[in-house]
Tab-separated table of C-alpha atoms in Angstrom:
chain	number	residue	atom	x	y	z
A	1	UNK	CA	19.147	-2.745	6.689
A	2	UNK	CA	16.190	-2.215	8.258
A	3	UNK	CA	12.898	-4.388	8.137
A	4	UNK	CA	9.686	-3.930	9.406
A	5	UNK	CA	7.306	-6.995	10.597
A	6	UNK	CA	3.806	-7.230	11.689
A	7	UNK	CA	2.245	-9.722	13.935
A	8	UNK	CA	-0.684	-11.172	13.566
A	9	UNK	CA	-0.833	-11.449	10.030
A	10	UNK	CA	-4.159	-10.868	9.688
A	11	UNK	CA	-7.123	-11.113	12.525
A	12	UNK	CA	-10.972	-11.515	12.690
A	13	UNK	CA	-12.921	-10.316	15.770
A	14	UNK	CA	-16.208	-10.018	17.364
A	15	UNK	CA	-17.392	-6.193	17.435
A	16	UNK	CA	-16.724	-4.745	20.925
A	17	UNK	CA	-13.828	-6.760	21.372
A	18	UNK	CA	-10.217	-4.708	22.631
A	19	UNK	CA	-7.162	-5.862	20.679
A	20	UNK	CA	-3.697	-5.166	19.973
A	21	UNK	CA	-1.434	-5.082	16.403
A	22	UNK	CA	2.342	-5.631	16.771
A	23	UNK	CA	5.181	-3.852	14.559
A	24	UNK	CA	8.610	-4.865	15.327
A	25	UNK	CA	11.668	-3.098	13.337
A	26	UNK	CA	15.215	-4.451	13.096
A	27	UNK	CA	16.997	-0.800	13.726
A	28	UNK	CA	16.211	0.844	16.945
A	29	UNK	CA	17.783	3.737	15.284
A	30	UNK	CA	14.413	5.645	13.973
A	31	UNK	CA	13.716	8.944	13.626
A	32	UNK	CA	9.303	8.544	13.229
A	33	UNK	CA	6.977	5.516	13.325
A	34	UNK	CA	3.724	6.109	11.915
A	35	UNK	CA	0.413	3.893	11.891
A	36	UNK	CA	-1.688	4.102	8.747
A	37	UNK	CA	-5.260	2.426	7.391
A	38	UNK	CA	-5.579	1.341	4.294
A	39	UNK	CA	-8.945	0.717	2.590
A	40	UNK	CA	-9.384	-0.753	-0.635
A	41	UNK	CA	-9.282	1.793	-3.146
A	42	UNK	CA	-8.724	4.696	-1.067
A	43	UNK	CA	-4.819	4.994	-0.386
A	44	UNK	CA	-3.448	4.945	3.173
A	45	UNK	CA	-4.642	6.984	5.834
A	46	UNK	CA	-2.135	8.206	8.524
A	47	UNK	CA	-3.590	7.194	11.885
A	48	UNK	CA	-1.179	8.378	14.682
A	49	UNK	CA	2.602	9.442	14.516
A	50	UNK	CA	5.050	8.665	17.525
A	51	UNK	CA	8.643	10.875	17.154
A	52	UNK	CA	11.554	8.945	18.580
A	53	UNK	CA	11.456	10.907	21.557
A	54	UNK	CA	7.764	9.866	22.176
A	55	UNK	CA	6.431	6.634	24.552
A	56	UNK	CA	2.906	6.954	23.067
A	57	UNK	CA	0.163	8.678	21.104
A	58	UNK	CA	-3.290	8.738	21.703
A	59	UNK	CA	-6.685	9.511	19.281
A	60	UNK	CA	-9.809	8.524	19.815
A	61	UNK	CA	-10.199	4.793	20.239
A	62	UNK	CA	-6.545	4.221	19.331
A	63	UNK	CA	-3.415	4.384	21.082
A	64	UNK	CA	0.257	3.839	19.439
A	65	UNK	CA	2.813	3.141	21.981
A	66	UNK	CA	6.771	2.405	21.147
A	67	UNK	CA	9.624	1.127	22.690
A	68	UNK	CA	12.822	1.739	20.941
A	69	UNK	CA	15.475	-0.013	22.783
A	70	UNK	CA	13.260	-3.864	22.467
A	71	UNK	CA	12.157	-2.271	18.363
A	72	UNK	CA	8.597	-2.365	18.967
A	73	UNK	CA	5.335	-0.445	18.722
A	74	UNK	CA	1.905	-1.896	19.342
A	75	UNK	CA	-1.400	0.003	17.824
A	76	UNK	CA	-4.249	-0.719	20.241
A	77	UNK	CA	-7.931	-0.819	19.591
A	78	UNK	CA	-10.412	-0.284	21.685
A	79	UNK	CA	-13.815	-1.481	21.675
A	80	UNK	CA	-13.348	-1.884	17.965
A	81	UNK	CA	-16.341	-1.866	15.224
A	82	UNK	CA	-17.282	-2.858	11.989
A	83	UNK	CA	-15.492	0.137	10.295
A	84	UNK	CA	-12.447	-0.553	11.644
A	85	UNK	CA	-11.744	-3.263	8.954
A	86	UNK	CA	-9.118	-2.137	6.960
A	87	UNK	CA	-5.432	-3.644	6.833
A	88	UNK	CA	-2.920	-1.664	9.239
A	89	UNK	CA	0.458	-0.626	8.283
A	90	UNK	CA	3.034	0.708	10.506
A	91	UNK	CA	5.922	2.336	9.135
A	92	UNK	CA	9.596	3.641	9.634
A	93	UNK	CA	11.616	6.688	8.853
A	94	UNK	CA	15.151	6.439	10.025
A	95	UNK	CA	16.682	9.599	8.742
A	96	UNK	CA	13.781	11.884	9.130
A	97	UNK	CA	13.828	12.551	5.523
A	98	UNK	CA	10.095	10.748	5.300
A	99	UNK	CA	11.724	7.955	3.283
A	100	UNK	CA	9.727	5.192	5.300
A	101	UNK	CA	9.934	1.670	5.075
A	102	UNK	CA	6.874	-0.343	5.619
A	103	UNK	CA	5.839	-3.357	7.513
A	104	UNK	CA	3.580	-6.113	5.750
A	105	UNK	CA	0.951	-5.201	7.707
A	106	UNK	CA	-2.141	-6.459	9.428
A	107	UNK	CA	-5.620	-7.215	7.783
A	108	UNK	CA	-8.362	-6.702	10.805
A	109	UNK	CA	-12.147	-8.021	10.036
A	110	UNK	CA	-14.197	-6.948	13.228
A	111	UNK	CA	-17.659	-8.953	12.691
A	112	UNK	CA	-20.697	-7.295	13.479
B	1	UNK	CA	-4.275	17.507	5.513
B	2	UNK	CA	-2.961	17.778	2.216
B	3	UNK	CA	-5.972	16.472	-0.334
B	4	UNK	CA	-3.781	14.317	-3.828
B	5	UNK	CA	-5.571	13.590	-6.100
B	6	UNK	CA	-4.125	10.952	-8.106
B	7	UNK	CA	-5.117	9.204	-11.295
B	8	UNK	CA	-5.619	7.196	-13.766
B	9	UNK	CA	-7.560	5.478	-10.370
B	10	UNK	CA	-7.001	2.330	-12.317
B	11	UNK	CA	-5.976	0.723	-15.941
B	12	UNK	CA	-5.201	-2.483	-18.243
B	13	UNK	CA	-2.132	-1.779	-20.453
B	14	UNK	CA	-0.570	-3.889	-22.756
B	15	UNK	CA	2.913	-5.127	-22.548
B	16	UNK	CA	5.524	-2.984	-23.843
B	17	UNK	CA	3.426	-0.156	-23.763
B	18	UNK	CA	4.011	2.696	-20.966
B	19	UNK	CA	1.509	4.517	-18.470
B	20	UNK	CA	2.573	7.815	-16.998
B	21	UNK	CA	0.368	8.225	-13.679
B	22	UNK	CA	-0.207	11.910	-12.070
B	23	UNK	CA	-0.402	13.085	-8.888
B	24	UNK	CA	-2.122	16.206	-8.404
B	25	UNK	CA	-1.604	18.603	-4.389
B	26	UNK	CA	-3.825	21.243	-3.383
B	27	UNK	CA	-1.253	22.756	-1.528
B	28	UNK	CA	2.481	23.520	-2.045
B	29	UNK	CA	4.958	20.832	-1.030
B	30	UNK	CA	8.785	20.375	-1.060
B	31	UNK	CA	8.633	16.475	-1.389
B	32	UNK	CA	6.268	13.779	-3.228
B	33	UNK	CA	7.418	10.243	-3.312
B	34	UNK	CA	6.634	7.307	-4.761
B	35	UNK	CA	5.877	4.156	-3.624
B	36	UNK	CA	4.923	0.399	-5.409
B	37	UNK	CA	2.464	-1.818	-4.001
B	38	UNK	CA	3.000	-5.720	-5.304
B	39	UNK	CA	-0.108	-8.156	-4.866
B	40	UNK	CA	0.039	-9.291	-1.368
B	41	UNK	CA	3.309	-6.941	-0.805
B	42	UNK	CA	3.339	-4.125	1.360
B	43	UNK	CA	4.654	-0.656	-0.178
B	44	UNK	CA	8.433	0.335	-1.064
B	45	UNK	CA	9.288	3.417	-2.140
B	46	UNK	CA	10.555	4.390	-5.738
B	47	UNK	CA	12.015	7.428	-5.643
B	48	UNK	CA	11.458	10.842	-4.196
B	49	UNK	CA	11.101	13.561	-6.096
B	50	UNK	CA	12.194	17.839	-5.467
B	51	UNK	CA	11.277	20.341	-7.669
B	52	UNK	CA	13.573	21.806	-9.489
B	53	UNK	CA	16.470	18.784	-9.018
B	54	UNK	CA	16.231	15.311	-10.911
B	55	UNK	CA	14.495	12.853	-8.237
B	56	UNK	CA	16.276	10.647	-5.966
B	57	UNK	CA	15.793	6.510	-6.580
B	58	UNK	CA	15.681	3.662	-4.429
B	59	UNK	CA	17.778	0.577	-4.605
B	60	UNK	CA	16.244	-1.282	-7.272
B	61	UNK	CA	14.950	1.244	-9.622
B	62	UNK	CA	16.353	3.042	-12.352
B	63	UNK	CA	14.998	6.440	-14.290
B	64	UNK	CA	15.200	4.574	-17.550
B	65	UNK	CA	12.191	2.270	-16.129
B	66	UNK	CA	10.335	4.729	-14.226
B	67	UNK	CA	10.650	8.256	-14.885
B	68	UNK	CA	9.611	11.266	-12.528
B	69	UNK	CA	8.477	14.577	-13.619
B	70	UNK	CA	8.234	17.835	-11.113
B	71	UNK	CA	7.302	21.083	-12.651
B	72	UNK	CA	6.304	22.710	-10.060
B	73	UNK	CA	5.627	22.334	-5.962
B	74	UNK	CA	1.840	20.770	-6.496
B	75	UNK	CA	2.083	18.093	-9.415
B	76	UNK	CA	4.396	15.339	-10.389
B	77	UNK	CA	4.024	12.469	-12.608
B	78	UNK	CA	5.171	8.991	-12.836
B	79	UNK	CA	6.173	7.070	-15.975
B	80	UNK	CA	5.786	2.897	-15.976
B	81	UNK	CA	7.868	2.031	-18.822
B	82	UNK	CA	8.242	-0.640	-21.157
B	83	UNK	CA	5.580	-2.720	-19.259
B	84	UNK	CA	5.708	-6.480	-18.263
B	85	UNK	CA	3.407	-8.311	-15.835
B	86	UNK	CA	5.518	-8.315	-13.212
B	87	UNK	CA	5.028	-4.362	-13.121
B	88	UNK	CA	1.072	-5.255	-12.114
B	89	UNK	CA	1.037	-3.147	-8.900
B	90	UNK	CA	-0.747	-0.377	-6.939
B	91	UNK	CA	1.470	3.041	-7.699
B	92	UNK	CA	0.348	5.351	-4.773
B	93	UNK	CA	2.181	9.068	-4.362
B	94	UNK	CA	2.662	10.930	-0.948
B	95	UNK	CA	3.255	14.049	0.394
B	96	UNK	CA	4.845	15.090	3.770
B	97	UNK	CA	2.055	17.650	5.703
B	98	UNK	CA	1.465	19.095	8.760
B	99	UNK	CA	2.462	17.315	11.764
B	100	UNK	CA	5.435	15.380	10.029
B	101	UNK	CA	2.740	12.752	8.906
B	102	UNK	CA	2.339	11.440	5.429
B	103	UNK	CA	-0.349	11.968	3.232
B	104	UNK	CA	-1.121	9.398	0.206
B	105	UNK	CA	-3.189	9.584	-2.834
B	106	UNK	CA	-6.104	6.781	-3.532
B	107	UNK	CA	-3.328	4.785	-5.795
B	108	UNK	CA	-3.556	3.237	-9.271
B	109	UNK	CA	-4.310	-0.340	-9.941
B	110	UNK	CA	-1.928	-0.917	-12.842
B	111	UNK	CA	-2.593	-4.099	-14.599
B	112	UNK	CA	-0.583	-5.731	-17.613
B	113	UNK	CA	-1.259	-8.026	-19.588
C-alpha cells in the first residue's frame, strides 16, 4: 500500500531565505506526483505536476524535481516571501486514474 | 482551470442529523471526487464519482454513510449521514482539468456536535 510522508513537518523562515520540502512515497510505481498549496479556507491549489516520465518541473520561483527509483520528490523555494505561507501537500496517483493519495504535508511560515 | 464552487463553505450540525454538501463546475467533467480532511490529517479520498454510473468508494467508506449524487457532468453532491463527532472534518471535491492536474473546491468545515 502506498504512503506518502513529508519532511520537515512544518518550518519557519526568514523572508529571502531558499529552502527545500521533502515527499517520500513507499511505491516507486507512480503514474503523477503533484505539489499543491493549501490556504486556510480556500481549498488546495495545484502548484506543479511531474508525469513519471519527468525529472523536474519548473514555475516561477518553484521547482519540483523526482526521483522514482530512491521514491522521492523535493519542492524547492526560492527566495521565498511572506505569501508563501501556506501548508504544502504533495501527492500520488499510481494508476493514472487521479485517485491520489496524499502526504501529511508541510506547514511553511516565511517571516517578514 | 476549472472554477468549483462548493458549499455550504462551512456548518454546525447536530448529531444524528445529515448535511448533503454540493459541488458546483463551470465546465463539463468526466470525474469529481471526494476527499475528507480530519483535524491535523491530511486528505483521503471518499469515493469518485461518474455520471451516469453509481460512484466508486474507498476502503473505509460505505454509500449507506456517505452518499454521492451525479446528475449531470457539472454538479454532484455529497451526503454526511447520520452524524457523530468523529465526522468533524473539511469535505473538499475535485475535478481532473487541463494538464492532468487537479482542481479542488474551497471545502466545507463540517462541525458536529
Amino acid at each position: 500500500k502506498q504512503e506518502v510522508t513529508q519532511i520537515p513537518a512544518a518550518l519557519s523562515v526568514p523572508e529571502g531565505e531558499n529552502l527545500v520540502l521533502n515527499c517520500s512515497f513507499t511505491d516507486s510505481a507512480i503514474y503523477n506526483l503533484q505539489w499543491f498549496r493549501q490556504d486556510p479556507g480556500k481549498g488546495l491549489t495545484s502548484l506543479l505536476l511531474i508525469q513519471s516520465s519527468q525529472r523536474e518541473q519548473t514555475s516561477g520561483r518553484l521547482n519540483a524535481s523526482l526521483d522514482k527509483s530512491s521514491g522521492r520528490s523535493t519542492l524547492y523555494i526560492a527566495a521565498s516571501q511572506p505569501g508563501d505561507s501556506a501548508t504544502y501537500l504533495c501527492a500520488v496517483d499510481t494508476s493514472g486514474t487521479y485517485k491520489y493519495i496524499f502526504g501529511t504535508g508541510t506547514r511553511l511560515k516565511v517571516l517578514a | 482551470s476549472a472554477v468549483i464552487s462548493q458549499k455550504p463553505s462551512r456548518d454546525i450540525c447536530q448529531r444524528g442529523t445529515s448535511l448533503t454538501i454540493q459541488c458546483q463546475v463551470d465546465s463539463q467533467v468526466t470525474m469529481m471526487f471526494w476527499y475528507r480532511q480530519q483535524p491535523g490529517q491530511s486528505l483521503t479520498l471518499i469515493a469518485t464519482a461518474n455520471q451516469g454510473s453509481e460512484a466508486t468508494y474507498e476502503s473505509g467508506f460505505v454509500i449507506d454513510k456517505f452518499p454521492i449524487s451525479r446528475p449531470n457532468l457539472t454538479f454532484s453532491t455529497l451526503t454526511v449521514s447520520n452524524m457523530s463527532p468523529e465526522d468533524s472534518s473539511i469535505y473538499l471535491c475535485s475535478v481532473e482539468g487541463r494538464n492532468e492536474k487537479l482542481f479542488f473546491g474551497s471545502g466545507t468545515q463540517l462541525s458536529v456536535l
